[in-house]
Coordinates of C-alpha atoms and ligand atoms in Angstrom, one line a residue:
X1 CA -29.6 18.7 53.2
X2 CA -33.5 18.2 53.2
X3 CA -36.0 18.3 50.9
X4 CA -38.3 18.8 53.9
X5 CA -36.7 22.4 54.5
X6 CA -36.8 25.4 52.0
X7 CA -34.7 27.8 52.4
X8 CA -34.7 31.7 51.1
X9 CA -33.8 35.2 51.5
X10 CA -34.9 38.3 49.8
X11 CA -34.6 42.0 51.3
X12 CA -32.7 40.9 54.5
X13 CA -34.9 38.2 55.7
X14 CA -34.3 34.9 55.3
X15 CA -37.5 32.5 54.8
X16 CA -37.3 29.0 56.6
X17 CA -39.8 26.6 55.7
X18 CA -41.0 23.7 57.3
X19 CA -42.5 21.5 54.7
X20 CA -43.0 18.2 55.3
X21 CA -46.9 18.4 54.9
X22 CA -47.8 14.5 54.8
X23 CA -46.2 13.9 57.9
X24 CA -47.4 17.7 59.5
X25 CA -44.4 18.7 59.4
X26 CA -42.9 16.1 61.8
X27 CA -39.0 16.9 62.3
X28 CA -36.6 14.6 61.5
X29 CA -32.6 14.2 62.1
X30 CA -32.0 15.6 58.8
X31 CA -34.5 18.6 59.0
X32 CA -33.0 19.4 62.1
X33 CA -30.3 19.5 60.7
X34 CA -30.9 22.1 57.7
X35 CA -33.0 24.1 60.3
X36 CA -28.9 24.1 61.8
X37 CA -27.4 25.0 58.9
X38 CA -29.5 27.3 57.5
X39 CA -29.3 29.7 60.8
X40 CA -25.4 29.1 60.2
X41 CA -25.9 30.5 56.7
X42 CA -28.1 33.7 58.1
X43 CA -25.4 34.2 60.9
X44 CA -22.5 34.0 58.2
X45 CA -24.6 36.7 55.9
X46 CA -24.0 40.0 56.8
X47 CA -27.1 40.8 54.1
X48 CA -29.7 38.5 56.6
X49 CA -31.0 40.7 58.9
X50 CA -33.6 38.6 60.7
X51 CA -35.4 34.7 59.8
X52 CA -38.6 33.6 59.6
X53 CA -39.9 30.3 60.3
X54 CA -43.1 29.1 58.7
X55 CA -44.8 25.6 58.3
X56 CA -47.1 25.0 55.9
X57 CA -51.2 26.0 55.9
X58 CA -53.0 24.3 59.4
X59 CA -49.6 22.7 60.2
X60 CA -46.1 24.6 61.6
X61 CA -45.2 21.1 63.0
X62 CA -46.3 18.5 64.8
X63 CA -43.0 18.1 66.5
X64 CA -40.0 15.2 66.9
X65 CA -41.1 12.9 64.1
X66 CA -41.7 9.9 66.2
X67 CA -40.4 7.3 64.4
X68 CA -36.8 8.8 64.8
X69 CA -37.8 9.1 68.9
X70 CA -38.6 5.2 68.4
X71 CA -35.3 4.6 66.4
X72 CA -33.4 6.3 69.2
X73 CA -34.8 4.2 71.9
X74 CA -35.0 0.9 70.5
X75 CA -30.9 1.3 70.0
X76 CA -30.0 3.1 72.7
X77 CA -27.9 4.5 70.9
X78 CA -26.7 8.5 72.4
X79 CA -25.0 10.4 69.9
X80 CA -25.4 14.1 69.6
X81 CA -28.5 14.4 67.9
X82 CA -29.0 17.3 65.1
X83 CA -31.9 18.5 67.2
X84 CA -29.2 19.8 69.7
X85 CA -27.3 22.1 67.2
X86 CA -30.8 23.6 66.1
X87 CA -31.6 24.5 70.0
X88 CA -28.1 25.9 71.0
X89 CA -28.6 27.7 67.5
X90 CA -32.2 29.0 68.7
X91 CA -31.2 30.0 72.1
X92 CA -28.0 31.9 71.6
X93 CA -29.2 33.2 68.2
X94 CA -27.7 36.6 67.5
X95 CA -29.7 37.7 64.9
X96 CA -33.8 38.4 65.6
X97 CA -36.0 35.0 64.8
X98 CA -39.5 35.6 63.9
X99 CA -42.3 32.9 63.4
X100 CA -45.6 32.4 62.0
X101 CA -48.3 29.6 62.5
X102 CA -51.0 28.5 61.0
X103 CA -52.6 25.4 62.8
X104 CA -50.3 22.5 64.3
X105 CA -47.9 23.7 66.9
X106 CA -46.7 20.6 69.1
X107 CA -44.0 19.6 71.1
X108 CA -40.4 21.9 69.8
X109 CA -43.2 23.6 67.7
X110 CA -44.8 25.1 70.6
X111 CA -41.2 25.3 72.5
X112 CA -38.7 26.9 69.8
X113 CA -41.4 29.7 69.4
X114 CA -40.4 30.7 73.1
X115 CA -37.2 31.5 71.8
X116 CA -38.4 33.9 68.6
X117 CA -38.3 37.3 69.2
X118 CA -41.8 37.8 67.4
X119 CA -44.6 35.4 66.8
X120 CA -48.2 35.8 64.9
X121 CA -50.6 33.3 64.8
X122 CA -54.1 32.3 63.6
X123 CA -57.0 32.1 65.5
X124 CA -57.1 28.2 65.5
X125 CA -53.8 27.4 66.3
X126 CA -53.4 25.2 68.8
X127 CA -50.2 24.7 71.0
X128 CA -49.6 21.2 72.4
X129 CA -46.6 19.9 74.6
X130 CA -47.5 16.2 75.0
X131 CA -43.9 15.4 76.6
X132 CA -45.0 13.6 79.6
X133 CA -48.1 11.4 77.9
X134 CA -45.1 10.2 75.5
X135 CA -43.1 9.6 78.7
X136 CA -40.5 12.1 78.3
X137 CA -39.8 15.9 79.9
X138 CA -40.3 19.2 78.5
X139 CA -36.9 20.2 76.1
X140 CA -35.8 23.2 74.5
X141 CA -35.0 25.1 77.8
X142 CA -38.8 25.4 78.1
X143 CA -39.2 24.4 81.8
X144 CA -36.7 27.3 82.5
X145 CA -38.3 30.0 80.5
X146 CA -42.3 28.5 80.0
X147 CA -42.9 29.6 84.1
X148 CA -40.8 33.1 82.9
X149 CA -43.0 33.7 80.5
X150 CA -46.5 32.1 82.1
X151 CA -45.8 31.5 85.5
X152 CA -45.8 28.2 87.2
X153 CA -49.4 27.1 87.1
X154 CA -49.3 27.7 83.2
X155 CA -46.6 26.3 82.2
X156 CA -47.7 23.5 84.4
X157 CA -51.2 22.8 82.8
X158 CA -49.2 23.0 79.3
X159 CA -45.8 21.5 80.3
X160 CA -46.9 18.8 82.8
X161 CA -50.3 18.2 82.1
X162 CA -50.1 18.7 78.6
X163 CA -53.5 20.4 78.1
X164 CA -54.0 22.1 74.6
X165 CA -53.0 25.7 74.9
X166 CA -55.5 28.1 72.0
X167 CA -54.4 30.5 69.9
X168 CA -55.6 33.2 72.5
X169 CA -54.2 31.5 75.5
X170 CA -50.7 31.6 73.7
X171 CA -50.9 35.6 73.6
X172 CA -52.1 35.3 76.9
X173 CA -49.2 33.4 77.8
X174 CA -47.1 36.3 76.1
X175 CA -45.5 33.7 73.4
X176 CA -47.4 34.9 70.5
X177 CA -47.5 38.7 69.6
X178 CA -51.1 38.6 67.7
X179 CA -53.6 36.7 66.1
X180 CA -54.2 37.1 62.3
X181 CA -56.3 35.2 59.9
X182 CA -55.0 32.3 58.6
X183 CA -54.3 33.7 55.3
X184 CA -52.6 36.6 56.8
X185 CA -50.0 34.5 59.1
X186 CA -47.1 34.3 56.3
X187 CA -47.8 38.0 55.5
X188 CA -47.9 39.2 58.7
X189 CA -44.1 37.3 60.1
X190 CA -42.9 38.8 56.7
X191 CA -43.7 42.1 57.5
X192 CA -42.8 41.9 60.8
X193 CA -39.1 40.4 59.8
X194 CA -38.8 43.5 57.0
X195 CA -39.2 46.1 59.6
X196 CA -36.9 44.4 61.9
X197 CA -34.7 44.3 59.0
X198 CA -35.1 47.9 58.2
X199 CA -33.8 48.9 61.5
X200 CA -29.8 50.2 62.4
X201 CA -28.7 47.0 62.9
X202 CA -26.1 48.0 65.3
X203 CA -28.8 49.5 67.4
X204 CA -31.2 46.6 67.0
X205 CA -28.9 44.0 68.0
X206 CA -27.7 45.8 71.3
X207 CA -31.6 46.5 72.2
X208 CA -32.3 42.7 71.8
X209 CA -29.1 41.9 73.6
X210 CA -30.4 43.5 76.5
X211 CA -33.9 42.3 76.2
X212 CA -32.5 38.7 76.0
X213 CA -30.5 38.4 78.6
X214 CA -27.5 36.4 79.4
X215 CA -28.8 33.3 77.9
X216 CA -26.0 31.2 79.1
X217 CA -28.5 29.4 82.3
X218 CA -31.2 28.5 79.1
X219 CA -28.5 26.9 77.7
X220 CA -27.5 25.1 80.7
X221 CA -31.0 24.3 81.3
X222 CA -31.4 22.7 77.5
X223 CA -28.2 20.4 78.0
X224 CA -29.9 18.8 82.0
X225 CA -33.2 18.4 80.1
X226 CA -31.6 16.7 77.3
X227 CA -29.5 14.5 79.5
X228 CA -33.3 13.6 81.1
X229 CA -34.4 13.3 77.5
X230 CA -32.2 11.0 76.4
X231 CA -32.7 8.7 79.6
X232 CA -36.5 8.7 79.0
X233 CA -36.6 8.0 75.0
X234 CA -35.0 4.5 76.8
X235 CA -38.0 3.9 79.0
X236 CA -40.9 1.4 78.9
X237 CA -43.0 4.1 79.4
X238 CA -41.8 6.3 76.4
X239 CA -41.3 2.7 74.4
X240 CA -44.9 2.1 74.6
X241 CA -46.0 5.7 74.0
X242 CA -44.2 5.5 70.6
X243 CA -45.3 1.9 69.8
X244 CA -49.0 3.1 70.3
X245 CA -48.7 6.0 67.8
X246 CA -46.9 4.0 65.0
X247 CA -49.6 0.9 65.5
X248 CA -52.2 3.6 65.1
X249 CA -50.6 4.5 62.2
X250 CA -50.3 0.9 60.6
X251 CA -54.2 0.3 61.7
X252 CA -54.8 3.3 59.6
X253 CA -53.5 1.7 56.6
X254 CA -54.2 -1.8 57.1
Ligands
LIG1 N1 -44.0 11.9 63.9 C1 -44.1 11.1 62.8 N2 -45.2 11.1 62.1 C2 -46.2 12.0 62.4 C3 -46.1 12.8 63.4 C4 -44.9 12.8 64.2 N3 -44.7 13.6 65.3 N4 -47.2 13.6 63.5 C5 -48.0 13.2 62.5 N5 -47.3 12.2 61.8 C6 -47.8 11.5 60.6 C7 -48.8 10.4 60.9 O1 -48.2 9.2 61.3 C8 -49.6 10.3 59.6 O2 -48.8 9.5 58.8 P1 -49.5 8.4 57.8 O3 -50.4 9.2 56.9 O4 -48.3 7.8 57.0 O5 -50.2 7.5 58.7 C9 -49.6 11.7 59.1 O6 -48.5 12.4 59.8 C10 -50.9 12.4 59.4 O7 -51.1 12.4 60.8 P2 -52.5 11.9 61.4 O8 -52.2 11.4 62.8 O9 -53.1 10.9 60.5 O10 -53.3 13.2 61.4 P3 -54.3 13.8 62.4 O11 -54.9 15.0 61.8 O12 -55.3 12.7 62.8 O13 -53.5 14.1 63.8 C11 -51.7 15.0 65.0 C12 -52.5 15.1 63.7 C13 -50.5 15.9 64.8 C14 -52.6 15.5 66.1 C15 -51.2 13.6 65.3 O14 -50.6 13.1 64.1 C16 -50.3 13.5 66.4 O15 -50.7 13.5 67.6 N6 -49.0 13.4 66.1 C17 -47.9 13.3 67.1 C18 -47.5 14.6 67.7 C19 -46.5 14.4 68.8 O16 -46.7 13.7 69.8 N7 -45.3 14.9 68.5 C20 -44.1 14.7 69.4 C21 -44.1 15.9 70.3 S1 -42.7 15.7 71.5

């Protein structure tokens, strides 16, 4: 579905790869759309016990690719996007998502770890929501659960003001379990996934429903920030946001 997404299982985990390296990992409609599918495949396997996300070394992802964003605003047009199946996939996931990142973690790839159960990370990742400097709002359910997990003046400064969050700040923050070298960070969600794996799965599954919660008002909260999305990708402010990155892209190459 893309060649931008690897896909594999072994011993009960399934591996999901981000691998789009050129562009760091930037997400398009199609990669969205095999990050969809491939959490159907893991839900439909009674073998998959838990996935792992992974980018590739000093990326995860940079986020939306940006050139889709500027597609979708120059034609207005509102169709249900393929990042939409990947969220309501993340949020109501039933079986336990685990992440590692190395590097690059910005805009869903800072958001969609809120919604892993476990997350390691190197020491120089860094964890960037630029939504409002690109004119738009925070997605992924994140205004709802960043200020559960932070509080409000944190996920503020990262939400809002878009300030850089560090590798240590994200721990801080309780998003990211533990820091391990960079080396380590593929090992590390591995091992974490096999013991999840190795657990009774009946039991598993009825802790993590408890620790989850009803999820059904993150949900909610995903669909009113993607109706505000949507209207913003259609501003002048977001318009020019985009149109700035892509000329600094052709500058680059000219
Ligand atoms: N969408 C589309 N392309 C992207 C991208 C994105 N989100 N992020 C990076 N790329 C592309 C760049 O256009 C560039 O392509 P090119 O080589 O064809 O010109 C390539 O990836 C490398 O990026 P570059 O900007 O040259 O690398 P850098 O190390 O100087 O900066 C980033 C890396 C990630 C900090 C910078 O690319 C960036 O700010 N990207 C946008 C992140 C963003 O705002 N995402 C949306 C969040 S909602």
């Amino acid at each position: 579905m893309s060649e931008f997404i690897d896909v594999s299982a072994e011993g009960g985990v399934q591996t999901i790869r981000i691998n789009r390296p050129d562009k760091k990992n930037a997400l398009t409609h199609d990669m969205y759309a095999a990050l969809a599918s491939a959490l159907d495949a893991a839900n439909g396997d009674e073998a998959i016990r838990a996935s792992v996300f992974l980018g590739t070394p000093g990326t995860f992802t940079a986020g939306n690719d940006i050139g889709d964003f500027l597609a979708v605003a120059m034609s207005g047009k509102r169709d249900k996007m393929a990042v939409v199946d990947f969220l309501e996939r993340i949020i109501m996931a039933p079986k336990p998502l685990i992440a590692g990142v190395d590097g690059l973690a910005i805009g869903l790839g800072t958001t969609m770890l809120m919604h892993c159960d476990h997350v390691v990370a190197s020491p120089d990742s860094t964890f960037h929501t630029p939504f409002v400097d690109l004119g738009l709002v925070p997605e992924a359910g994140s205004s709802l659960i960043g200020p559960r997990f932070m509080g409000h003046h944190r996920a503020f400064e990262l939400l809002a003001m878009a300030e850089p969050m560090s590798a240590q700040a994200a721990v801080d923050a309780g998003f990211v379990n533990a820091l391990v070298d960079a080396d380590q960070v593929e090992a590390a969600a591995l091992d974490a996934a096999r013991t999840i794996a190795a657990k009774p799965p009946e039991a598993l599954a009825i802790a993590r429903r408890l620790i989850r919660g009803d999820r059904s008002d993150v949900l909610e909260r995903m669909r009113e920030e993607l109706e505000l999305f949507s209207q913003r990708l259609a501003s002048d402010e977001a318009r020019a946001a985009f149109m700035a990155f892509m000329n600094k892209g052709q500058k680059k190459a000219s």
